[in-house]
Amino acid sequence: ALLLPDITNPFFPSLVKGVQLLANERGYLVLLCSTLGDEKSEEEYLKLLRTKQVDGIVAVGLVLHRRQIERLAAGGIPFVSLDRNIDLPGAPLVQVNHRQSAMLATQHLLALGHRSIVHITGPLGLRVSRERLAGYLAALARAHVKPDRRLRIAGDFTEDSGYADIERLLAESVSFTAVFAANDLSAIGVMAALKRHGRRVPEDVSVVGFDDIHLAAYTSPPLTTIQQPTFEMGRSATQILIDAIEHSPRRSRATKTVFDGKLIVRGSTQPLRSG
């Protein structure tokens, strides 16, 4: 079974494809469950999957709690968490290096001469958001740039959040020349707000996203972003799960697999204009 929060989110299709193709190659069918980001629905799906005796579960972008994991283990159902840390040390996890990838995004803007760089985070209750924030701050520190608290904004990974956050900064006359958004959807909202207020991307403000969803290459201008290898991550999680199903969790691969993000430079960033 593949359990994820929102099938409509453009981050997931490539990841789902990676899971499904390898599962099918190995003779497994994939049952897709979308929780719509609701913890109660997540709990109900997990209960249903335990009673239906599925072979194993890949949980994508969900925060599994210790009690949920223990119930799965008691039922003999292997699982792998993909792109979210889980509440049990040593539990199987596949993810990108969020901190290092966020450093890479911020360092790209710093190398272009930008110093007033906005960071719009994801929900700070999520470890991935906190790790991306830590990467942003680490890059500033390495460049000896003092962080401006006004430029650090808590978002929620949506276009609406990116749009509203930039509108608020502009209304408050906060000066900035670049934005690093914690995901591509937020970055798309950022660019829409800048355009509405007559700020050109990248001539006036450079913008970097995170994820490299399919749409990122087709925004105007095309979005510079951090590419997560979602297809490969999906295959990796599936291979770990199948190893656990066909052998045993003890003989499966290492519990934590970390991929590197890759900077994809497109048209939304350019060197800071002098004067």
Coordinates of C-alpha atoms in Angstrom, one line a residue:
A1 CA 0.0 0.0 0.0
L2 CA 1.1 3.6 -0.7
L3 CA -0.2 6.1 1.8
L4 CA 0.2 9.8 1.0
P5 CA -1.4 13.1 2.1
D6 CA -2.7 14.6 -1.2
I7 CA -2.6 13.0 -4.6
T8 CA -3.3 16.3 -6.2
N9 CA 0.0 17.8 -5.0
P10 CA 2.4 18.0 -8.0
F11 CA 5.3 16.8 -5.9
F12 CA 3.9 13.3 -5.7
P13 CA 3.3 11.9 -9.3
S14 CA 7.0 11.1 -10.1
L15 CA 7.4 9.6 -6.6
V16 CA 4.3 7.4 -7.0
K17 CA 5.5 6.3 -10.4
G18 CA 8.8 5.2 -8.9
V19 CA 7.0 3.1 -6.3
Q20 CA 4.5 1.6 -8.7
L21 CA 6.9 0.6 -11.5
L22 CA 9.2 -1.3 -9.2
A23 CA 6.4 -2.9 -7.3
N24 CA 4.8 -4.1 -10.5
E25 CA 8.2 -5.4 -11.8
R26 CA 8.5 -7.5 -8.6
G27 CA 4.9 -8.8 -8.9
Y28 CA 3.1 -6.6 -6.4
L29 CA 0.1 -4.4 -6.9
V30 CA -0.1 -0.9 -5.3
L31 CA -3.1 0.2 -3.3
L32 CA -3.1 4.0 -3.3
C33 CA -4.5 5.8 -0.2
S34 CA -4.8 9.6 0.0
T35 CA -5.5 11.0 3.4
L36 CA -6.0 14.7 2.3
G37 CA -3.6 15.7 5.1
D38 CA -6.1 14.6 7.8
E39 CA -4.7 12.7 10.8
K40 CA -8.0 11.0 11.5
S41 CA -8.1 9.7 7.9
E42 CA -4.5 8.6 8.2
E43 CA -5.4 6.6 11.3
E44 CA -8.4 5.0 9.6
Y45 CA -6.4 4.0 6.6
L46 CA -3.7 2.4 8.8
K47 CA -6.4 0.5 10.7
L48 CA -8.0 -0.6 7.4
L49 CA -4.6 -1.7 5.9
R50 CA -3.8 -3.7 9.0
T51 CA -7.1 -5.6 8.8
K52 CA -6.8 -6.2 5.0
Q53 CA -3.4 -7.8 5.6
V54 CA -1.4 -5.9 3.0
D55 CA 2.2 -7.1 2.5
G56 CA 3.7 -3.7 3.4
I57 CA 3.3 0.1 3.5
V58 CA 5.2 3.0 2.0
A59 CA 4.1 6.1 3.9
V60 CA 4.9 9.3 1.9
G61 CA 5.0 12.7 3.6
L62 CA 3.2 11.6 6.7
V63 CA 4.3 11.9 10.3
L64 CA 3.9 8.4 11.7
H65 CA 3.8 8.2 15.5
R66 CA 5.4 5.5 17.7
R67 CA 2.0 3.9 18.5
Q68 CA 1.1 3.6 14.8
I69 CA 4.5 2.0 14.0
E70 CA 4.2 -0.4 16.9
R71 CA 0.8 -1.5 15.8
L72 CA 2.1 -2.2 12.3
A73 CA 5.0 -4.1 13.7
A74 CA 2.7 -6.2 15.9
G75 CA 0.7 -7.1 12.9
G76 CA 3.9 -8.1 11.0
I77 CA 3.4 -5.4 8.4
P78 CA 6.8 -3.9 7.2
F79 CA 6.8 -0.2 6.4
V80 CA 9.0 2.5 5.0
S81 CA 8.6 6.3 5.6
L82 CA 9.4 8.4 2.6
D83 CA 10.3 12.1 3.0
R84 CA 9.2 12.5 6.7
N85 CA 11.1 11.6 9.8
I86 CA 9.2 9.3 12.1
D87 CA 8.8 9.0 15.8
L88 CA 11.0 5.9 16.3
P89 CA 14.8 5.7 16.1
G90 CA 16.1 3.3 13.5
A91 CA 12.8 3.1 11.6
P92 CA 13.2 2.8 7.8
L93 CA 13.4 6.2 6.2
V94 CA 14.1 7.5 2.7
Q95 CA 14.6 11.3 2.2
V96 CA 16.6 14.0 0.5
N97 CA 19.2 16.0 2.5
H98 CA 16.9 18.9 3.2
R99 CA 19.5 21.0 5.1
Q100 CA 22.3 20.7 2.6
S101 CA 19.8 21.3 -0.3
A102 CA 18.5 24.5 1.3
M103 CA 22.1 25.6 1.8
L104 CA 22.7 25.0 -1.9
A105 CA 19.7 27.2 -2.9
T106 CA 20.7 30.0 -0.6
Q107 CA 24.4 29.8 -1.6
H108 CA 23.3 30.2 -5.3
L109 CA 21.6 33.5 -4.4
L110 CA 24.5 34.6 -2.3
A111 CA 26.9 33.9 -5.2
L112 CA 24.8 36.1 -7.4
G113 CA 25.4 39.0 -5.0
H114 CA 22.1 38.9 -3.0
R115 CA 22.2 39.6 0.7
S116 CA 18.6 40.5 1.5
I117 CA 17.2 37.1 0.9
V118 CA 13.6 36.2 2.1
H119 CA 13.0 32.6 3.2
I120 CA 9.4 31.4 3.2
T121 CA 9.3 28.2 5.2
G122 CA 7.0 25.3 5.2
P123 CA 5.0 24.5 8.3
L124 CA 7.5 24.6 11.2
G125 CA 5.9 21.7 12.9
L126 CA 7.4 19.5 10.2
R127 CA 11.1 18.5 10.5
V128 CA 11.7 19.0 6.8
S129 CA 10.7 22.6 7.1
R130 CA 13.0 23.2 10.1
E131 CA 15.9 21.5 8.3
R132 CA 15.4 23.7 5.2
L133 CA 15.3 26.7 7.5
A134 CA 18.5 25.5 9.2
G135 CA 20.2 25.2 5.7
Y136 CA 19.2 28.8 4.8
L137 CA 20.6 30.1 8.1
A138 CA 23.8 28.1 7.8
A139 CA 24.4 29.4 4.3
L140 CA 24.0 33.0 5.5
A141 CA 26.3 32.4 8.5
R142 CA 29.0 30.9 6.2
A143 CA 28.8 34.0 4.0
H144 CA 28.9 36.2 7.2
V145 CA 25.5 37.7 6.4
K146 CA 23.5 38.6 9.5
P147 CA 20.0 37.1 9.2
D148 CA 17.1 39.6 9.3
R149 CA 14.2 38.2 11.2
R150 CA 11.8 40.2 9.1
L151 CA 12.9 38.1 6.0
R152 CA 12.1 34.8 7.7
I153 CA 8.4 34.0 7.2
A154 CA 6.4 30.9 8.3
G155 CA 4.5 29.5 5.3
D156 CA 2.5 26.4 4.6
F157 CA 3.8 25.0 1.2
T158 CA 1.0 26.5 -0.8
E159 CA 0.7 29.1 -3.6
D160 CA -1.7 31.1 -1.5
S161 CA 0.9 31.3 1.3
G162 CA 3.7 32.4 -1.0
Y163 CA 1.5 35.1 -2.5
A164 CA 0.2 36.4 0.8
D165 CA 3.6 36.5 2.4
I166 CA 5.1 38.6 -0.3
E167 CA 2.2 40.9 -0.4
R168 CA 2.6 41.5 3.3
L169 CA 6.4 42.2 2.9
L170 CA 5.7 44.7 0.1
A171 CA 2.9 46.4 2.1
E172 CA 5.3 46.8 5.0
S173 CA 8.0 48.2 2.6
V174 CA 10.5 45.6 3.6
S175 CA 13.5 45.6 1.3
F176 CA 14.7 42.4 -0.3
T177 CA 16.3 41.3 -3.6
A178 CA 15.7 37.6 -3.6
V179 CA 13.4 34.9 -2.2
F180 CA 14.1 31.3 -1.4
A181 CA 10.7 29.5 -1.0
A182 CA 10.7 26.1 0.8
N183 CA 8.8 24.5 -2.1
D184 CA 7.9 25.3 -5.7
L185 CA 4.2 25.9 -5.1
S186 CA 5.1 28.7 -2.6
A187 CA 7.6 30.1 -5.2
I188 CA 4.9 30.2 -7.8
G189 CA 2.7 32.2 -5.5
V190 CA 5.7 34.5 -4.8
M191 CA 6.2 35.2 -8.5
A192 CA 2.5 35.9 -9.0
A193 CA 2.5 38.5 -6.1
L194 CA 5.7 40.1 -7.4
K195 CA 4.2 40.4 -10.9
R196 CA 1.0 41.9 -9.6
H197 CA 3.0 44.6 -7.8
G198 CA 5.2 45.4 -10.8
R199 CA 8.3 43.7 -9.5
R200 CA 10.1 41.8 -12.3
V201 CA 11.6 38.3 -11.9
P202 CA 14.5 38.1 -12.0
E203 CA 15.5 41.7 -12.9
D204 CA 14.1 43.1 -9.6
V205 CA 13.8 40.0 -7.4
S206 CA 15.4 36.6 -7.9
V207 CA 13.3 33.5 -6.8
V208 CA 14.4 30.0 -6.0
G209 CA 12.0 27.1 -5.2
F210 CA 12.4 23.5 -3.9
D211 CA 11.2 20.2 -5.4
D212 CA 11.4 20.7 -9.2
I213 CA 7.8 19.8 -9.8
H214 CA 6.9 19.4 -13.5
L215 CA 5.4 22.9 -13.7
A216 CA 8.6 24.6 -12.5
A217 CA 10.1 24.4 -16.0
Y218 CA 7.0 26.2 -17.5
T219 CA 6.5 29.1 -15.2
S220 CA 7.3 32.6 -16.6
P221 CA 10.2 32.9 -16.2
P222 CA 11.1 29.2 -15.6
L223 CA 11.8 28.6 -12.0
T224 CA 15.3 28.0 -10.5
T225 CA 14.9 25.3 -7.9
I226 CA 16.3 22.3 -6.0
Q227 CA 15.5 19.1 -7.7
Q228 CA 14.5 16.2 -5.4
P229 CA 15.1 12.8 -7.2
T230 CA 11.5 11.7 -6.4
F231 CA 11.4 8.8 -8.9
E232 CA 14.6 7.3 -7.5
M233 CA 13.4 7.9 -3.9
G234 CA 10.2 6.1 -4.7
R235 CA 12.1 3.1 -6.1
S236 CA 14.5 3.1 -3.2
A237 CA 11.7 3.0 -0.6
T238 CA 9.9 0.2 -2.5
Q239 CA 13.1 -1.9 -2.7
I240 CA 13.7 -1.5 1.0
L241 CA 10.0 -2.5 1.6
I242 CA 10.2 -5.5 -0.7
D243 CA 13.4 -6.7 0.9
A244 CA 11.6 -6.6 4.3
I245 CA 8.6 -8.4 2.9
E246 CA 10.5 -11.2 1.2
H247 CA 13.3 -11.7 3.7
S248 CA 12.8 -10.0 7.0
P249 CA 13.2 -6.4 8.4
R250 CA 16.4 -7.5 10.0
R251 CA 17.9 -8.5 6.7
S252 CA 16.7 -5.5 4.8
R253 CA 18.8 -2.5 3.9
A254 CA 20.1 0.2 6.1
T255 CA 17.3 2.0 7.8
K256 CA 18.1 5.5 6.5
T257 CA 18.7 6.4 2.9
V258 CA 19.5 10.0 2.1
F259 CA 19.6 11.5 -1.4
D260 CA 21.3 14.8 -2.4
G261 CA 19.3 17.6 -3.9
K262 CA 20.5 19.2 -7.2
L263 CA 20.4 22.9 -8.0
I264 CA 18.5 23.4 -11.3
V265 CA 19.3 27.0 -12.6
R266 CA 16.6 28.5 -14.9
G267 CA 15.4 32.0 -15.6
S268 CA 14.1 33.2 -12.3
T269 CA 17.6 34.1 -10.8
Q270 CA 20.3 36.5 -12.0
P271 CA 23.1 38.5 -10.5
L272 CA 22.2 41.5 -8.3
R273 CA 22.1 44.7 -10.3
S274 CA 24.5 47.3 -9.1
G275 CA 23.0 50.6 -7.8

